[in-house]
Short mmCIF file of C-alpha atoms in Angstrom, two decimals:
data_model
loop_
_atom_site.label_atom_id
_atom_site.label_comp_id
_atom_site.label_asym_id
_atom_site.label_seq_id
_atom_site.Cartn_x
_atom_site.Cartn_y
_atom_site.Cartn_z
CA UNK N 16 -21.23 -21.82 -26.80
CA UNK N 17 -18.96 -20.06 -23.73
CA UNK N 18 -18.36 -22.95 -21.35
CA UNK N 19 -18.48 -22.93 -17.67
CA UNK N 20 -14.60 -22.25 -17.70
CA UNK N 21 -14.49 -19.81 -20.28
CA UNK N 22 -16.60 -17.81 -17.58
CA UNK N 23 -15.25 -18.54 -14.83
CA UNK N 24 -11.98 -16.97 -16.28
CA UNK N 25 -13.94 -13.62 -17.73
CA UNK N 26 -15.08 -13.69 -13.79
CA UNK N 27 -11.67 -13.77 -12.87
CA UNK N 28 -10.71 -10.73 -15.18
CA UNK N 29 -12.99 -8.30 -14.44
CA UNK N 30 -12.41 -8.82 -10.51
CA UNK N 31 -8.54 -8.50 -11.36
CA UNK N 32 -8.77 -5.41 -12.91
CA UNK N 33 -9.64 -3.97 -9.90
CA UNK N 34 -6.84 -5.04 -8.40
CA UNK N 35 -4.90 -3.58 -11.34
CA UNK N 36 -6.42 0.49 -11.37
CA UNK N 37 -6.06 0.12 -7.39
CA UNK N 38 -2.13 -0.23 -8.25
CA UNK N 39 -1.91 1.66 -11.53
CA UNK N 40 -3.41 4.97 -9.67
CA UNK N 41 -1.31 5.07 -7.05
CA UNK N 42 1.62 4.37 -8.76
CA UNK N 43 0.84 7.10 -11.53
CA UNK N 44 -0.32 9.67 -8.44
CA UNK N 45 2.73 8.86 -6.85
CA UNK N 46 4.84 10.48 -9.70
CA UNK N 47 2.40 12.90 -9.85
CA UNK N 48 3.05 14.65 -6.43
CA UNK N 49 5.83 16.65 -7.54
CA UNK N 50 4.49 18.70 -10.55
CA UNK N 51 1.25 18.51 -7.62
CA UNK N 52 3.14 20.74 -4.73
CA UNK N 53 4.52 22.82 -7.82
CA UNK N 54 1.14 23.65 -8.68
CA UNK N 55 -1.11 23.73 -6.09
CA UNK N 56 1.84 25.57 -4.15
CA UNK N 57 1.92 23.38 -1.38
CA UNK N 58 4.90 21.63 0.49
CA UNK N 59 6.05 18.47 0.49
CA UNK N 60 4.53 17.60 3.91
CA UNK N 61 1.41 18.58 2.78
CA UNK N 62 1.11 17.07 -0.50
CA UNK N 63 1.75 13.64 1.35
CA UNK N 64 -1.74 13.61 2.34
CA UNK N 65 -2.94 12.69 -1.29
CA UNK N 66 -1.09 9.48 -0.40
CA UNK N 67 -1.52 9.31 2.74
CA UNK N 68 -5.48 10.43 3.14
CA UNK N 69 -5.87 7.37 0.21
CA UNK N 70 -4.20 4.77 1.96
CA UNK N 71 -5.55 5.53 5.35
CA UNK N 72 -9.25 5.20 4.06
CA UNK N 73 -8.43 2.25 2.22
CA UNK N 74 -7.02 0.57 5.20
CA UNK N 75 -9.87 1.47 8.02
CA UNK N 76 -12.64 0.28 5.61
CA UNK N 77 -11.16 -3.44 4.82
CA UNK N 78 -12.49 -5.42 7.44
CA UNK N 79 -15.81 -3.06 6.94
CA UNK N 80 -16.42 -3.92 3.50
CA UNK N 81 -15.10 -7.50 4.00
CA UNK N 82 -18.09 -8.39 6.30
CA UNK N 83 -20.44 -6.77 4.00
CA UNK N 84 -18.85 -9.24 1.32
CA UNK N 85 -20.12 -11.93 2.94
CA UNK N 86 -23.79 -10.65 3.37
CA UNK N 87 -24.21 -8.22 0.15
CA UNK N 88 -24.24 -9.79 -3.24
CA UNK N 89 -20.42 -10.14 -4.51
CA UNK N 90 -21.71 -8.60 -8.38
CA UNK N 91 -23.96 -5.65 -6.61
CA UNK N 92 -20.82 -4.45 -4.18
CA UNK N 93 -17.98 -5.15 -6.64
CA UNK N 94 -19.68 -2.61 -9.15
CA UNK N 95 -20.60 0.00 -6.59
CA UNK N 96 -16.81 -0.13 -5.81
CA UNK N 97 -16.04 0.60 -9.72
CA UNK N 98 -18.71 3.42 -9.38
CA UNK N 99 -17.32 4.75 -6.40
CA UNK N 100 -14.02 4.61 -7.41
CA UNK N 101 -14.17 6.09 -10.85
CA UNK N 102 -16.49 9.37 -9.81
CA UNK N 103 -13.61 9.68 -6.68
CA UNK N 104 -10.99 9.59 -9.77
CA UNK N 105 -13.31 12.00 -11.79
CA UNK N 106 -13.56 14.43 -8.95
CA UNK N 107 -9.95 14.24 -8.50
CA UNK N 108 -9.31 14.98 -12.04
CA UNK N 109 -11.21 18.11 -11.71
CA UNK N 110 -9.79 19.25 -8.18
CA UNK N 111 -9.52 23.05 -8.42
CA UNK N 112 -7.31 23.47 -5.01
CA UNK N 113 -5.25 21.38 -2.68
CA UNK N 114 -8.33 20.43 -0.19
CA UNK N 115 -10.52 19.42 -2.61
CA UNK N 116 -7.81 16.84 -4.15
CA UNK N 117 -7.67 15.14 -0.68
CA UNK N 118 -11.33 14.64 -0.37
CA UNK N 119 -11.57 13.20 -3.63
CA UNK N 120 -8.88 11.02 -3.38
CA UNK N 121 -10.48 9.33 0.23
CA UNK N 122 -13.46 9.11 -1.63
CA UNK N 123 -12.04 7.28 -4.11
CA UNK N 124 -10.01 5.21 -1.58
CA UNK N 125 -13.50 3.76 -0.83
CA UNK N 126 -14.12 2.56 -3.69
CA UNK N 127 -10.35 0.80 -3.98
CA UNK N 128 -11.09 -0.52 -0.83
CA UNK N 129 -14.39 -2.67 -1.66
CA UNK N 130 -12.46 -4.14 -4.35
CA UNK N 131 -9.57 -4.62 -2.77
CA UNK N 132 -11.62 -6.16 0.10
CA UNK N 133 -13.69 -8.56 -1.83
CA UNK N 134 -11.10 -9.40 -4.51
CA UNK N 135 -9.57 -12.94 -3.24
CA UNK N 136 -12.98 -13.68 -1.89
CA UNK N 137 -14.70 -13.30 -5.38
CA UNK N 138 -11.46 -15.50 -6.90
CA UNK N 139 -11.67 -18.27 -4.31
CA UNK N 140 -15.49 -18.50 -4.71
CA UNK N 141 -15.16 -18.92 -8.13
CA UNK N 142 -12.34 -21.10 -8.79
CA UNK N 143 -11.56 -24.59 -6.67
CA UNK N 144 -8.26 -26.75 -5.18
CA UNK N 145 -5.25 -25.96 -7.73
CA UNK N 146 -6.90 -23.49 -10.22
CA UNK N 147 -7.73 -21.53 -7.00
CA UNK N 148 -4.12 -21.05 -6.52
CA UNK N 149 -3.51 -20.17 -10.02
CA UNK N 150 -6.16 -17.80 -9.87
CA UNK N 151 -4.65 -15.63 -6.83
CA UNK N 152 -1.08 -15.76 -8.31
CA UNK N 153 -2.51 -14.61 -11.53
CA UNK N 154 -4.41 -11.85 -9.59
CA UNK N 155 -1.28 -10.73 -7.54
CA UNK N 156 0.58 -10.72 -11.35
CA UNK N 157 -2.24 -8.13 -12.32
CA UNK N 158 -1.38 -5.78 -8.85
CA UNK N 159 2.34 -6.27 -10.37
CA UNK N 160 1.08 -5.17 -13.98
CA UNK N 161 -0.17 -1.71 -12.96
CA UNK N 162 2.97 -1.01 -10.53
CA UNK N 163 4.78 -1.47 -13.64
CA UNK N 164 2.76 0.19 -16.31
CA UNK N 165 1.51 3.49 -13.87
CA UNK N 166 5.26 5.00 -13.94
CA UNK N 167 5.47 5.61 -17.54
CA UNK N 168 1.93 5.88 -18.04
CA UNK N 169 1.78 8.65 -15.69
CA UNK N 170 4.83 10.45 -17.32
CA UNK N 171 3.88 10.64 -20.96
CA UNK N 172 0.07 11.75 -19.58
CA UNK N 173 1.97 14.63 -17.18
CA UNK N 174 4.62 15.58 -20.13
CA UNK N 175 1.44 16.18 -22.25
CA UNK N 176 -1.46 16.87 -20.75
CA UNK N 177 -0.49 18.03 -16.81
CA UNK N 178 -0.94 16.10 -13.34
CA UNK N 179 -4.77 16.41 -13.68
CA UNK N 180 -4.55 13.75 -16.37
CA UNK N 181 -3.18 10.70 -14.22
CA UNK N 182 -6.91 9.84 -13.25
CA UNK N 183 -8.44 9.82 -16.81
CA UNK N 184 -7.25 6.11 -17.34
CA UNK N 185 -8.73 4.16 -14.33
CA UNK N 186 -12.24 6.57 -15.28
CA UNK N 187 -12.76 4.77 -18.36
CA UNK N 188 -11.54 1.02 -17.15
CA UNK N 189 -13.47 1.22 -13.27
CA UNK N 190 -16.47 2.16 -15.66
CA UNK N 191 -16.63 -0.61 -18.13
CA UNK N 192 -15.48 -2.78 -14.73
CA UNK N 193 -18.76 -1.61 -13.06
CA UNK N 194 -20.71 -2.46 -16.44
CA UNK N 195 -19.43 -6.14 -16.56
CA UNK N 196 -19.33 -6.83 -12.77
CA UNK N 197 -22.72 -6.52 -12.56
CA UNK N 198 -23.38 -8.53 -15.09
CA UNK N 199 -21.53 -11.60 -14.45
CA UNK N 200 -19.86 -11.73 -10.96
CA UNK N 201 -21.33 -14.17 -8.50
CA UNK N 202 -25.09 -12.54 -7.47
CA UNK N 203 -25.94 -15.20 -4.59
CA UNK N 204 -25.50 -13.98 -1.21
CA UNK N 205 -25.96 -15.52 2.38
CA UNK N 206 -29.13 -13.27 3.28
CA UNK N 207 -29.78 -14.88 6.47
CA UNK N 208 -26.86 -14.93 7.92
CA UNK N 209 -26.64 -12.85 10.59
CA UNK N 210 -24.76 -9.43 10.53
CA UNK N 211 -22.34 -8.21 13.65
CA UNK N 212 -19.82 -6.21 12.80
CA UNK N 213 -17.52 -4.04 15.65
CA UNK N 214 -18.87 -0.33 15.01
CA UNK N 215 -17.69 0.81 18.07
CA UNK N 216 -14.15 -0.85 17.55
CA UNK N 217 -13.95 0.48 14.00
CA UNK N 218 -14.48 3.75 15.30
CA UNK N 219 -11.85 3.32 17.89
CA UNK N 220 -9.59 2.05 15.52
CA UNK N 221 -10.01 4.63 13.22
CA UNK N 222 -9.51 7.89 15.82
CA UNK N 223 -6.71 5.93 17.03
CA UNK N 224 -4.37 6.12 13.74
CA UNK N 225 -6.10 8.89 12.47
CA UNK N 226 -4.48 10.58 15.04
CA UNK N 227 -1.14 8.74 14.94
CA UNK N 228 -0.66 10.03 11.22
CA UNK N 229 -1.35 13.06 12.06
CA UNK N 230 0.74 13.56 14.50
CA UNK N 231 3.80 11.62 12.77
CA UNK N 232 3.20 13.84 10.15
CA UNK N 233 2.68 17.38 11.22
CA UNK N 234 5.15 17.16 14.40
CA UNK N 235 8.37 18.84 12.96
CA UNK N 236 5.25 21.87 11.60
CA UNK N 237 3.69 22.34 15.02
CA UNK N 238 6.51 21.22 17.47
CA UNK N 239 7.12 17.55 18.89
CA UNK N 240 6.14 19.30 22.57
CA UNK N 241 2.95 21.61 21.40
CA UNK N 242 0.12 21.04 23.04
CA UNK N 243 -1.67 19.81 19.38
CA UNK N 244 0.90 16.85 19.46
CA UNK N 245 0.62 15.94 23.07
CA UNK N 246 -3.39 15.84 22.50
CA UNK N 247 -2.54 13.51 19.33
CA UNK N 248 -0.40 11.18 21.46
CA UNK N 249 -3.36 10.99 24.19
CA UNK N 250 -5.96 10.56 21.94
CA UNK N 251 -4.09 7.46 20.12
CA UNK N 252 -3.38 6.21 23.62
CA UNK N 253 -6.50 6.18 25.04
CA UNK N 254 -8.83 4.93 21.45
CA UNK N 255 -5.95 2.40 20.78
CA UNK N 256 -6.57 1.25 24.29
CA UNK N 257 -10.39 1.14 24.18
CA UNK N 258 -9.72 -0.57 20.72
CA UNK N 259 -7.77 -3.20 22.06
CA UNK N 260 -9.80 -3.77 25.37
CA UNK N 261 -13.08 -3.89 23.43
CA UNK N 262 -11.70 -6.57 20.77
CA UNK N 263 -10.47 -8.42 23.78
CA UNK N 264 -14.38 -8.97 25.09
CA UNK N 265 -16.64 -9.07 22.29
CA UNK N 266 -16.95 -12.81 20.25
CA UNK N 267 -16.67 -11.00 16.88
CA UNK N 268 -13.54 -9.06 17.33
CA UNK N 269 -12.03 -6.20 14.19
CA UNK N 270 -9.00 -7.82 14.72
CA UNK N 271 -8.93 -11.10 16.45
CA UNK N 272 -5.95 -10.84 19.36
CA UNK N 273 -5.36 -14.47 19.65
CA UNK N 274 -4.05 -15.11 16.66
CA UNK N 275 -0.66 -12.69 18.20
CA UNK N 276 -0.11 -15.31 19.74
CA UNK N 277 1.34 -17.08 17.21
CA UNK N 278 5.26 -16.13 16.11
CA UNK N 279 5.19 -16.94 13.12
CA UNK N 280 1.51 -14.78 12.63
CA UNK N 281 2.99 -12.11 15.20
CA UNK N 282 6.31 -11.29 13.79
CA UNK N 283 5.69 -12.07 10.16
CA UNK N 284 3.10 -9.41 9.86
CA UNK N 285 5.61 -6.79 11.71
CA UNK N 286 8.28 -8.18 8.74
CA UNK N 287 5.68 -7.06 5.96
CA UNK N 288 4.96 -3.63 7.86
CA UNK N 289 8.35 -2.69 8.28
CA UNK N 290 9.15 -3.96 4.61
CA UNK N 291 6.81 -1.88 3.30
CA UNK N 292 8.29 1.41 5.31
CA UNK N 293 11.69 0.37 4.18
CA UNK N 294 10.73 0.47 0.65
CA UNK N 295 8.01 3.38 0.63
CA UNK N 296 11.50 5.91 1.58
CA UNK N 297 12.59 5.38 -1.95
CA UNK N 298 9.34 4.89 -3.44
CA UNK N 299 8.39 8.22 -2.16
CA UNK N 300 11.45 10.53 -2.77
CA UNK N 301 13.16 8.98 -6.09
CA UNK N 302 10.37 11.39 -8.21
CA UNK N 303 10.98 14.38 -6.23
CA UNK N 304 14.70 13.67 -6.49
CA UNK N 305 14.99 12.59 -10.29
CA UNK N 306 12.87 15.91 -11.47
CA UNK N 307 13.90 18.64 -8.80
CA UNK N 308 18.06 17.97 -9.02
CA UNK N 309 18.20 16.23 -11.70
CA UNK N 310 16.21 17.95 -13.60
CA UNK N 311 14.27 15.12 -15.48
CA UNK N 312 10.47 15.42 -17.05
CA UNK N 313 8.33 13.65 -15.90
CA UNK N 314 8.33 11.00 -18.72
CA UNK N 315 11.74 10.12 -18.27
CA UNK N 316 11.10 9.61 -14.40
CA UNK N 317 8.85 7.74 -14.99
CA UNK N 318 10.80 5.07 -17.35
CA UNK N 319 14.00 4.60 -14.69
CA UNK N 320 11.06 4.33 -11.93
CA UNK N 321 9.91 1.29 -14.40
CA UNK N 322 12.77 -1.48 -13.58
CA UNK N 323 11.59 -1.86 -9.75
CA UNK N 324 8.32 -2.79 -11.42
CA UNK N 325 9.59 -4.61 -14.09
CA UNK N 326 11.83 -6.97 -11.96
CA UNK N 327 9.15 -7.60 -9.15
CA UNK N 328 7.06 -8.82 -11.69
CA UNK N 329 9.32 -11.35 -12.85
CA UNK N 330 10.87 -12.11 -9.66
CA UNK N 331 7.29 -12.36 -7.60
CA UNK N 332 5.58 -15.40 -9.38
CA UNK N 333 8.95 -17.26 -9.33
CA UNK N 334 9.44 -16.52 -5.71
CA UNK N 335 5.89 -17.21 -5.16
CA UNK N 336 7.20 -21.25 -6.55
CA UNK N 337 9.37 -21.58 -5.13
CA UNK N 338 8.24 -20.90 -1.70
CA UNK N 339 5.54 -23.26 -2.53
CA UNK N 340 7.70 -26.22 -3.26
CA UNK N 341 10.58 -25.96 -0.95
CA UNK N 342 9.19 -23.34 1.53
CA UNK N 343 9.74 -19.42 1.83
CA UNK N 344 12.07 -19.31 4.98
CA UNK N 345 14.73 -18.37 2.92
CA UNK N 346 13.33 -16.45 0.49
CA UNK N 347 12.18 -13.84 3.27
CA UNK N 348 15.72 -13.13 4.20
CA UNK N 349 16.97 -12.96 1.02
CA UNK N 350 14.54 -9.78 0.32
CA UNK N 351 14.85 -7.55 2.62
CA UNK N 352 19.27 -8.05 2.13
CA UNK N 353 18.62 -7.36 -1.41
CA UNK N 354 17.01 -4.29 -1.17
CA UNK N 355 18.68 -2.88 1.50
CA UNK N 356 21.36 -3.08 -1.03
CA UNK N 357 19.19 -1.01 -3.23
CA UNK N 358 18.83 1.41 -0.28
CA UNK N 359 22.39 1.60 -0.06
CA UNK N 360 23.17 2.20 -3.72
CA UNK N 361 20.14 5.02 -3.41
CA UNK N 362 21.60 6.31 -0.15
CA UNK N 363 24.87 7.33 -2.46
CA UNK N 364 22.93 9.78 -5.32
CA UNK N 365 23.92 12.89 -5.88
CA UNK N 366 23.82 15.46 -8.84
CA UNK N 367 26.62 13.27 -10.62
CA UNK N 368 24.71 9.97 -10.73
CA UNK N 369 24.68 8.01 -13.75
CA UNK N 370 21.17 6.71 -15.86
CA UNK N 371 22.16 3.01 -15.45
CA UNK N 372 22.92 3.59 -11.66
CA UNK N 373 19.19 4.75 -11.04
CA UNK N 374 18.07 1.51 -13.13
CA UNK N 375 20.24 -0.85 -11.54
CA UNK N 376 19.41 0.39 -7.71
CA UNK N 377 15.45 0.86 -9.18
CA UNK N 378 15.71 -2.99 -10.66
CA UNK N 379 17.63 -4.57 -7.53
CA UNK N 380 14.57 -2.93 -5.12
CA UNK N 381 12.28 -4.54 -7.40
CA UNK N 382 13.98 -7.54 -6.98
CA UNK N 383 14.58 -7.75 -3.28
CA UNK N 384 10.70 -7.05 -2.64
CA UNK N 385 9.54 -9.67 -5.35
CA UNK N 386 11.72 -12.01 -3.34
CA UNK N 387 10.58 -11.18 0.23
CA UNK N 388 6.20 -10.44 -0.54
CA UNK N 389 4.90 -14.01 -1.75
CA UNK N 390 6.79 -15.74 0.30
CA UNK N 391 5.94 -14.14 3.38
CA UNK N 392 2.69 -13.50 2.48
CA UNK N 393 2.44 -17.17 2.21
CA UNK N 394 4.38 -18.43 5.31
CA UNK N 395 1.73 -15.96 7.19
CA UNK N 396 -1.09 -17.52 6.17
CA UNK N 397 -0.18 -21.09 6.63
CA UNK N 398 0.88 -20.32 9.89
CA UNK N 399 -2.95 -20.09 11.06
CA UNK N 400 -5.84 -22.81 10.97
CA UNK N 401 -7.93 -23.37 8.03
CA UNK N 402 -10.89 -21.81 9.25
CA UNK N 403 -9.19 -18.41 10.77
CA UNK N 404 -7.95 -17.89 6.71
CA UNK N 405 -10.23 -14.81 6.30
CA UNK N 406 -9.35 -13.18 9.24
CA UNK N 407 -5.45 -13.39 9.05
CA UNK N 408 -5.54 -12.26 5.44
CA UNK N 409 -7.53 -9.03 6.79
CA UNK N 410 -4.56 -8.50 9.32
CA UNK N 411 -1.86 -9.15 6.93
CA UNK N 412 -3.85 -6.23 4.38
CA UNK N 413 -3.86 -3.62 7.23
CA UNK N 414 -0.08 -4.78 8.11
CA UNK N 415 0.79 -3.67 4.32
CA UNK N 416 -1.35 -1.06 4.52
CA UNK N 417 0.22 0.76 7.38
CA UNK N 418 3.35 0.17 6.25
CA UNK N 419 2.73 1.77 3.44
CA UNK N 420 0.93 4.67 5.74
CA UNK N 421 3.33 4.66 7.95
CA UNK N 422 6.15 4.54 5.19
CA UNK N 423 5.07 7.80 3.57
CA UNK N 424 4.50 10.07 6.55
CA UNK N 425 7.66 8.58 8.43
CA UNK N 426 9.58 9.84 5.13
CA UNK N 427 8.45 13.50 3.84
CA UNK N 428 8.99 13.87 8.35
CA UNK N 429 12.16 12.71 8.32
CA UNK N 430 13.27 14.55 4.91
CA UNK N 431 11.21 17.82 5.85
CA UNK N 432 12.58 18.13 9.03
CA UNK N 433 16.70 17.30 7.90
CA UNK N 434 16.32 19.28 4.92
CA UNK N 435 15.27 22.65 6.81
CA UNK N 436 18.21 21.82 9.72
CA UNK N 437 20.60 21.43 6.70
CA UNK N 438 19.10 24.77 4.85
CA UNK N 439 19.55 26.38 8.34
CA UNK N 440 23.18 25.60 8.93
CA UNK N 441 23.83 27.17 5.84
CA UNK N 442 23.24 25.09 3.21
CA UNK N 443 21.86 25.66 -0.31
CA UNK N 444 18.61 24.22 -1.85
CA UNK N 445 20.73 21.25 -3.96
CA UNK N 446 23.09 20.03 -0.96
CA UNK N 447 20.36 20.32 1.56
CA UNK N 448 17.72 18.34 -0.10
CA UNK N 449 21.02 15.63 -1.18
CA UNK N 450 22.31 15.82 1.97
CA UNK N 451 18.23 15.12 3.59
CA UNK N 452 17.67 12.62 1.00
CA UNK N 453 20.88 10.49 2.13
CA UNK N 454 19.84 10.88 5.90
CA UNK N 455 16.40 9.62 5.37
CA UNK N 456 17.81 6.68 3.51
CA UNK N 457 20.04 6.28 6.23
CA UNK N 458 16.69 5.33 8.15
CA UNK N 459 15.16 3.57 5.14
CA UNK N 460 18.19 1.09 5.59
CA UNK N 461 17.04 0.51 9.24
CA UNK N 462 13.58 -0.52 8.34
CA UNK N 463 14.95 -3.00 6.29
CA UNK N 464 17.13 -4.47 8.87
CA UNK N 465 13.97 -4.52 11.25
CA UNK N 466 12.37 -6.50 8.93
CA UNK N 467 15.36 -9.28 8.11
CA UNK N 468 15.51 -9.29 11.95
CA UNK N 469 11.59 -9.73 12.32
CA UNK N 470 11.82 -12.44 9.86
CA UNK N 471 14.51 -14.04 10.82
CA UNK N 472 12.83 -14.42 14.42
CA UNK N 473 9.22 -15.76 12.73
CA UNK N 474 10.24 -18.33 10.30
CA UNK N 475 13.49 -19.78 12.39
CA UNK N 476 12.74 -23.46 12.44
CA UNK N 477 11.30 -24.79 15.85
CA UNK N 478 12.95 -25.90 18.45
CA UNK N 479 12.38 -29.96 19.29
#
């Protein structure tokens, strides 16, 4: 006979494996974009908006399909999120042109963002006290599993079957997730209670960086001072402003103000934004530099991506300890020094660079961010009352999720727009994109002394 915590851990799996496609298919799509642009004959700007258009759905939805969390049943919503998710990967599969491949893949972002949404909440419903802990360090061990398995999983399916075939995995696992969530996850729900979510704000919220990213992204194409970028910059102004204003009036806010007020709250969230742009300016161009100059398949980019994955799985549960048991003050400054390190080592490629110089800067990256994300992630949320838990874990998800938005388009910009000045002066192809790759890590190194700087400044001890 299964006993009750037999199922509680079957519970567990099935609502960590969709924490584990959500990883494994952007980390398999993001080695994908090169043979992508090749094919679909687009450029590297553009192709940053199958990244980019993902991540930005994801992120606007969260505090959406959080509140419906509490209301909807947690088995019914989990497997429409499976559903959703595996037709978005389906249609991206079969994505004839480059505009079709970016609507699929912000459908699909829906469906990673219900899960994603609802995951900790399904885990902390289910489990109690120290097993609930257990749970969510298990869970953030699965998010660590597909960032290390989607790199060489998504070379040997490109090698052998094309870029189309990087979806076909989380197709067959989000469908046998939708069969099984339905049938065990938690069904209750709290039917009465009563529904207010911030439309208005979320619509504010959503013109606001919608425009942002756009504009980040396509100012070197159309010209910082054209009058499509100057309409951008107003319209951010003026949402973000009726955004902020609104949240400031209404008793159930998008994003609760208050808690800014806070240091620790405040400046460890700008830490894990800025962390994630530091690291998102190697995540992004390593592919496009280990297959265009170096010439590798796809395959074999994938396996020296691997190490960053491998050692930020080992690293993160140890950090995660640690931090528990003597506090993660340290630990957050010791990250971001490591892998700016990485950055550095990165920030000196060029056509000459050795295999085990790629794996060591790959594994010390994976090392400084396993070091730096439980710990801070932690400190964050212990900096806030008990009963505000829910709220400042939905601001620390949109923190790493515009990092990571902001990460991508800040990157391709900064590369696009060095690599055609360096191609202009009179550069060739090879020496241009080197010479932009080095530049943009240049700036990558930046980000991660923002974010040692941010975190030194939240988790300083305080003054008696």
């Amino acid at each position: 006979m299964t006993t009750t915590k037999e199922i509680k851990w079957t519970m567990f799996t099935v609502t960590a494996i969709g924490s584990l496609i959500a990883m494994l298919d952007s980390t398999t799509v993001n080695l994908a974009l090169y043979p992508m642009s090749q094919d679909l004959g687009v450029s590297l700007s553009q192709i940053q908006w199958v990244m980019v258009g993902y991540m930005l759905i994801l992120t606007v939805f969260l505090p959406f399909f959080g509140k419906l969390g509490d209301i909807f049943p947690k088995n019914k919503l989990y497997s429409t999120g499976f559903i959703i998710f595996a037709l978005g990967a389906l249609f991206s599969m079969l994505a004839p042109n480059f505009a079709t491949l970016v609507s699929a893949r912000c459908f699909e972002a829906i469906g990673a963002s219900i899960m994603l949404s609802n995951a900790q909440a399904i885990i902390a419903i289910i489990f109690k006290n120290a097993r609930r802990g257990k749970a969510l360090g298990l869970n953030g061990c699965m998010v660590a599993i597909g960032g290390m398995t989607g790199p060489a999983l998504g070379g040997l399916l490109i090698n052998h079957f094309g870029w189309h075939s990087v979806f076909a995995p989380c197709i067959v696992v989000a469908l046998i997730g939708a069969y099984y969530a339905w049938r065990i996850l938690p069904s209750h729900t709290n039917i009465n209670k009563s529904f207010k979510f911030d439309y208005k704000g979320f619509l504010y919220f959503t013109i606001s960086l919608l425009s942002l990213l756009l504009a980040i992204s396509e100012g070197y194409q159309w010209g910082w001072t054209s009058i499509k970028i100057i309409s951008l910059g107003i319209i951010t102004l003026v949402f973000g402003s009726l955004f902020y204003m609104r949240d400031h009036k209404i008793n159930y806010p998008l994003i609760d103000f208050s808690m800014f007020k806070i240091r620790q709250f405040t400046f460890g969230n700008l830490a894990v934004l800025t962390s994630y742009m530091a690291m998102f300016t190697s995540t992004i161009l390593l592919p496009f530099y280990l297959m265009e100059i170096m010439q590798f398949d796809a395959l074999k980019a994938g396996l020296l991506i691997l190490p960053y994955s491998a050692t930020l799985t080992i690293i993160a549960p140890v950090s995660g300890y640690l931090a528990g048991k003597y506090g993660g003050r340290y630990l957050t400054l010791a990250g971001p020094s490591v892998y700016i390190i990485a950055l550095i080592l990165f920030s000196m490629f060029n056509t000459n660079t050795q295999i085990w110089q790629i794996i060591l800067a790959s594994g010390i990256m994976g090392i400084g961010n396993g070091l730096f994300q439980s710990p801070s992630n932690t400190e964050i949320l212990t900096s806030v009352q008990k009963k505000d838990l829910g709220i400042a874990g939905g601001i620390l998800a949109l923190s790493r999720n515009l990092g990571n938005i902001l990460g991508v388009a800040v990157t391709i910009t900064l590369f696009e727009e060095f690599k055609d000045f360096y191609m202009n002066i009179g550069q060739s192809y090879n020496t241009a994109f080197l010479n932009s790759y080095h530049t943009t890590m240049a700036f990558g190194i930046l980000f991660g002394i923002t974010c040692l700087i941010f975190a030194y400044i939240a988790y300083k001890p305080q003054k008696k």
